[in-house]
């Protein structure tokens, strides 16, 4: 078994009001579940270095960063994010972006690695929304371009919500290809144009989803010839998700992971995985789906 460091930031738990719908406890549960599986060791779990100002500013405008850091977003901007401002909110967002940077860096030598959180794809260059402050995938893509000589990156976004912030950040930039497969009628209601968008109707099930995903993934890899992929493995296309509107089963989501990760491994494209959304009525379901993604990666690269 080749050790692969996985990066977590669940020590940064935000003080949220009671009944807040963001499942803050999910991340620590995921790490516990991975350890309990016996497939991952304690020595593989790492706390990342937080993303620096310079790293964040490759994807976000300096004024936005400064206003986030100093708690100077106006109430409407803070409300769009959905978290009350706190120093911990800033720290957690930096840490999670640092985790995706670290996962991308490890992926370049080991084939894959993961951030056990992240996938905050609704963060735009100058604003955040939908529980997203900084766009970790965008920051990590830019970091690898800056520090590792990576020229072309593909972002494969399988969260059920469109990666609107990512699409906007990389609009007109041929070096980062954005692919999003998501619910047509779900948040965000005003969609941005990714390089490739696949929109699915409410109630889409496993077979139809996988049919579209396979074609979308092939087109993405064909058009972008990436040297690095960042996979947002959202657990929210699940039929039991409160915010999902699709009808994928756990088995279908496992096939999704096999398809994405198996294809990348077969083409020798390194991949950094971020968890993205997951809001199942029973949060253990989201935890299980995320854990299955990481177990699939472990299995696929163990065989390689
Ligand atoms: Zn989502």
Short mmCIF file of C-alpha atoms in Angstrom, two decimals, residues 37-208:
data_model
loop_
_atom_site.label_atom_id
_atom_site.label_comp_id
_atom_site.label_asym_id
_atom_site.label_seq_id
_atom_site.Cartn_x
_atom_site.Cartn_y
_atom_site.Cartn_z
CA UNK A 37 -11.89 1.39 7.44
CA UNK A 38 -8.32 0.24 8.02
CA UNK A 39 -7.43 1.42 4.50
CA UNK A 40 -5.90 4.70 5.66
CA UNK A 41 -3.38 5.24 8.43
CA UNK A 42 -3.07 8.07 10.92
CA UNK A 43 0.30 8.90 9.37
CA UNK A 44 -1.49 9.71 6.10
CA UNK A 45 -3.68 12.41 7.66
CA UNK A 46 -2.09 15.83 7.53
CA UNK A 47 -3.10 19.35 8.48
CA UNK A 48 -2.13 21.53 5.51
CA UNK A 49 -0.38 24.85 5.51
CA UNK A 50 -3.01 27.58 5.06
CA UNK A 51 -3.05 29.30 1.67
CA UNK A 52 -1.06 32.54 1.70
CA UNK A 53 -2.32 35.91 0.49
CA UNK A 54 -0.19 35.54 -2.64
CA UNK A 55 -1.71 32.13 -3.40
CA UNK A 56 -5.26 33.34 -2.85
CA UNK A 57 -4.68 36.45 -4.95
CA UNK A 58 -3.92 34.35 -8.01
CA UNK A 59 -7.65 33.55 -8.09
CA UNK A 60 -9.26 36.36 -6.10
CA UNK A 61 -8.95 40.10 -6.21
CA UNK A 62 -6.83 41.59 -3.41
CA UNK A 63 -9.62 43.86 -2.27
CA UNK A 64 -11.99 40.93 -1.73
CA UNK A 65 -9.32 39.06 0.23
CA UNK A 66 -8.63 42.10 2.38
CA UNK A 67 -12.33 42.60 3.11
CA UNK A 68 -12.82 38.92 4.02
CA UNK A 69 -9.78 38.93 6.30
CA UNK A 70 -10.85 42.08 8.12
CA UNK A 71 -14.54 41.23 8.36
CA UNK A 72 -15.51 44.10 6.07
CA UNK A 73 -17.93 42.38 3.71
CA UNK A 74 -21.28 44.10 3.77
CA UNK A 75 -24.24 42.22 5.27
CA UNK A 76 -25.62 41.20 1.86
CA UNK A 77 -22.27 39.74 0.82
CA UNK A 78 -21.92 37.88 4.10
CA UNK A 79 -25.48 36.59 3.79
CA UNK A 80 -24.75 35.29 0.28
CA UNK A 81 -21.87 33.26 1.74
CA UNK A 82 -24.20 31.86 4.37
CA UNK A 83 -21.79 31.85 7.32
CA UNK A 84 -21.52 34.55 9.95
CA UNK A 85 -18.10 36.21 9.78
CA UNK A 86 -15.54 35.10 12.33
CA UNK A 87 -11.75 34.85 12.39
CA UNK A 88 -12.30 31.08 12.22
CA UNK A 89 -14.27 31.44 9.00
CA UNK A 90 -11.24 33.14 7.46
CA UNK A 91 -8.82 30.61 8.90
CA UNK A 92 -10.88 27.64 7.84
CA UNK A 93 -11.20 28.99 4.30
CA UNK A 94 -7.45 29.55 4.05
CA UNK A 95 -6.77 26.11 5.47
CA UNK A 96 -9.13 24.37 3.10
CA UNK A 97 -7.58 26.14 0.10
CA UNK A 98 -4.18 25.12 1.42
CA UNK A 99 -5.42 21.54 1.59
CA UNK A 100 -6.34 21.48 -2.10
CA UNK A 101 -3.00 23.06 -3.02
CA UNK A 102 -1.21 20.38 -0.98
CA UNK A 103 -3.34 17.61 -2.51
CA UNK A 104 -2.52 18.85 -6.02
CA UNK A 105 1.18 18.96 -5.19
CA UNK A 106 1.12 15.40 -3.84
CA UNK A 107 -0.91 14.20 -6.79
CA UNK A 108 1.85 15.27 -9.17
CA UNK A 109 4.22 12.75 -7.61
CA UNK A 110 1.87 10.06 -6.26
CA UNK A 111 -0.92 10.06 -8.84
CA UNK A 112 -3.62 11.24 -6.47
CA UNK A 113 -4.31 12.89 -3.16
CA UNK A 114 -7.28 14.61 -1.55
CA UNK A 115 -8.58 17.44 0.52
CA UNK A 116 -11.09 15.96 2.99
CA UNK A 117 -13.11 19.16 2.56
CA UNK A 118 -12.96 21.88 -0.12
CA UNK A 119 -14.73 22.07 -3.44
CA UNK A 120 -15.91 25.60 -2.69
CA UNK A 121 -16.82 26.26 -6.29
CA UNK A 122 -19.36 29.06 -5.75
CA UNK A 123 -16.61 31.52 -4.83
CA UNK A 124 -15.99 34.13 -7.54
CA UNK A 125 -12.96 36.36 -8.00
CA UNK A 126 -14.55 39.15 -5.94
CA UNK A 127 -17.34 37.54 -3.93
CA UNK A 128 -18.52 34.36 -2.30
CA UNK A 129 -21.83 32.55 -2.05
CA UNK A 130 -23.37 29.20 -1.11
CA UNK A 131 -20.99 28.38 1.80
CA UNK A 132 -17.97 29.27 -0.35
CA UNK A 133 -15.45 31.98 0.59
CA UNK A 134 -12.34 31.14 -1.46
CA UNK A 135 -12.31 28.91 -4.53
CA UNK A 136 -9.88 26.17 -3.51
CA UNK A 137 -9.79 24.44 -6.90
CA UNK A 138 -9.00 27.71 -8.68
CA UNK A 139 -6.33 28.59 -6.14
CA UNK A 140 -4.77 25.12 -6.42
CA UNK A 141 -4.82 25.16 -10.23
CA UNK A 142 -3.03 28.51 -10.23
CA UNK A 143 -0.56 27.31 -7.61
CA UNK A 144 0.46 24.32 -9.71
CA UNK A 145 0.81 26.52 -12.78
CA UNK A 146 3.01 28.90 -10.80
CA UNK A 147 5.16 26.45 -8.84
CA UNK A 148 5.18 23.16 -10.77
CA UNK A 149 5.27 24.19 -14.41
CA UNK A 150 1.82 22.74 -15.07
CA UNK A 151 0.36 24.37 -18.14
CA UNK A 152 -3.05 22.74 -18.54
CA UNK A 153 -5.51 21.81 -15.79
CA UNK A 154 -8.98 20.28 -16.05
CA UNK A 155 -11.54 20.80 -13.30
CA UNK A 156 -14.10 17.98 -13.26
CA UNK A 157 -16.98 19.20 -11.14
CA UNK A 158 -19.50 16.50 -10.23
CA UNK A 159 -21.14 18.40 -7.39
CA UNK A 160 -24.86 18.62 -8.09
CA UNK A 161 -24.66 22.43 -8.16
CA UNK A 162 -22.97 24.22 -11.02
CA UNK A 163 -19.38 25.36 -10.45
CA UNK A 164 -20.34 28.92 -11.29
CA UNK A 165 -17.50 30.66 -9.49
CA UNK A 166 -14.90 28.41 -11.10
CA UNK A 167 -16.44 28.95 -14.54
CA UNK A 168 -16.33 32.73 -14.09
CA UNK A 169 -12.77 32.82 -12.74
CA UNK A 170 -11.43 30.88 -15.75
CA UNK A 171 -13.61 32.38 -18.46
CA UNK A 172 -11.44 33.12 -21.47
CA UNK A 173 -8.48 31.22 -20.00
CA UNK A 174 -7.48 28.26 -22.18
CA UNK A 175 -5.08 26.88 -19.59
CA UNK A 176 -7.82 25.72 -17.20
CA UNK A 177 -10.74 23.74 -18.59
CA UNK A 178 -13.92 23.80 -16.53
CA UNK A 179 -16.41 20.92 -16.79
CA UNK A 180 -19.54 20.90 -14.64
CA UNK A 181 -22.29 18.28 -14.61
CA UNK A 182 -25.18 19.46 -12.46
CA UNK A 183 -28.91 19.86 -11.93
CA UNK A 184 -30.47 22.28 -14.43
CA UNK A 185 -33.07 23.54 -11.97
CA UNK A 186 -30.89 23.73 -8.90
CA UNK A 187 -28.84 26.52 -7.30
CA UNK A 188 -27.20 28.64 -8.71
CA UNK A 189 -30.25 29.72 -10.65
CA UNK A 190 -28.27 32.07 -12.90
CA UNK A 191 -25.64 29.78 -14.40
CA UNK A 192 -22.23 30.84 -15.71
CA UNK A 193 -20.75 29.30 -18.86
CA UNK A 194 -18.16 26.62 -18.08
CA UNK A 195 -16.04 25.28 -20.93
CA UNK A 196 -18.43 22.33 -20.83
CA UNK A 197 -21.73 22.22 -18.97
CA UNK A 198 -24.02 19.21 -18.75
CA UNK A 199 -27.40 20.07 -17.28
CA UNK A 200 -29.61 17.32 -15.89
CA UNK A 201 -33.32 17.32 -15.17
CA UNK A 202 -34.70 16.77 -11.68
CA UNK A 203 -34.91 13.09 -10.83
CA UNK A 204 -32.08 11.94 -13.13
CA UNK A 205 -30.94 8.47 -12.05
CA UNK A 206 -27.74 6.43 -12.20
CA UNK A 207 -27.67 5.16 -15.77
CA UNK A 208 -28.60 8.41 -17.44
#
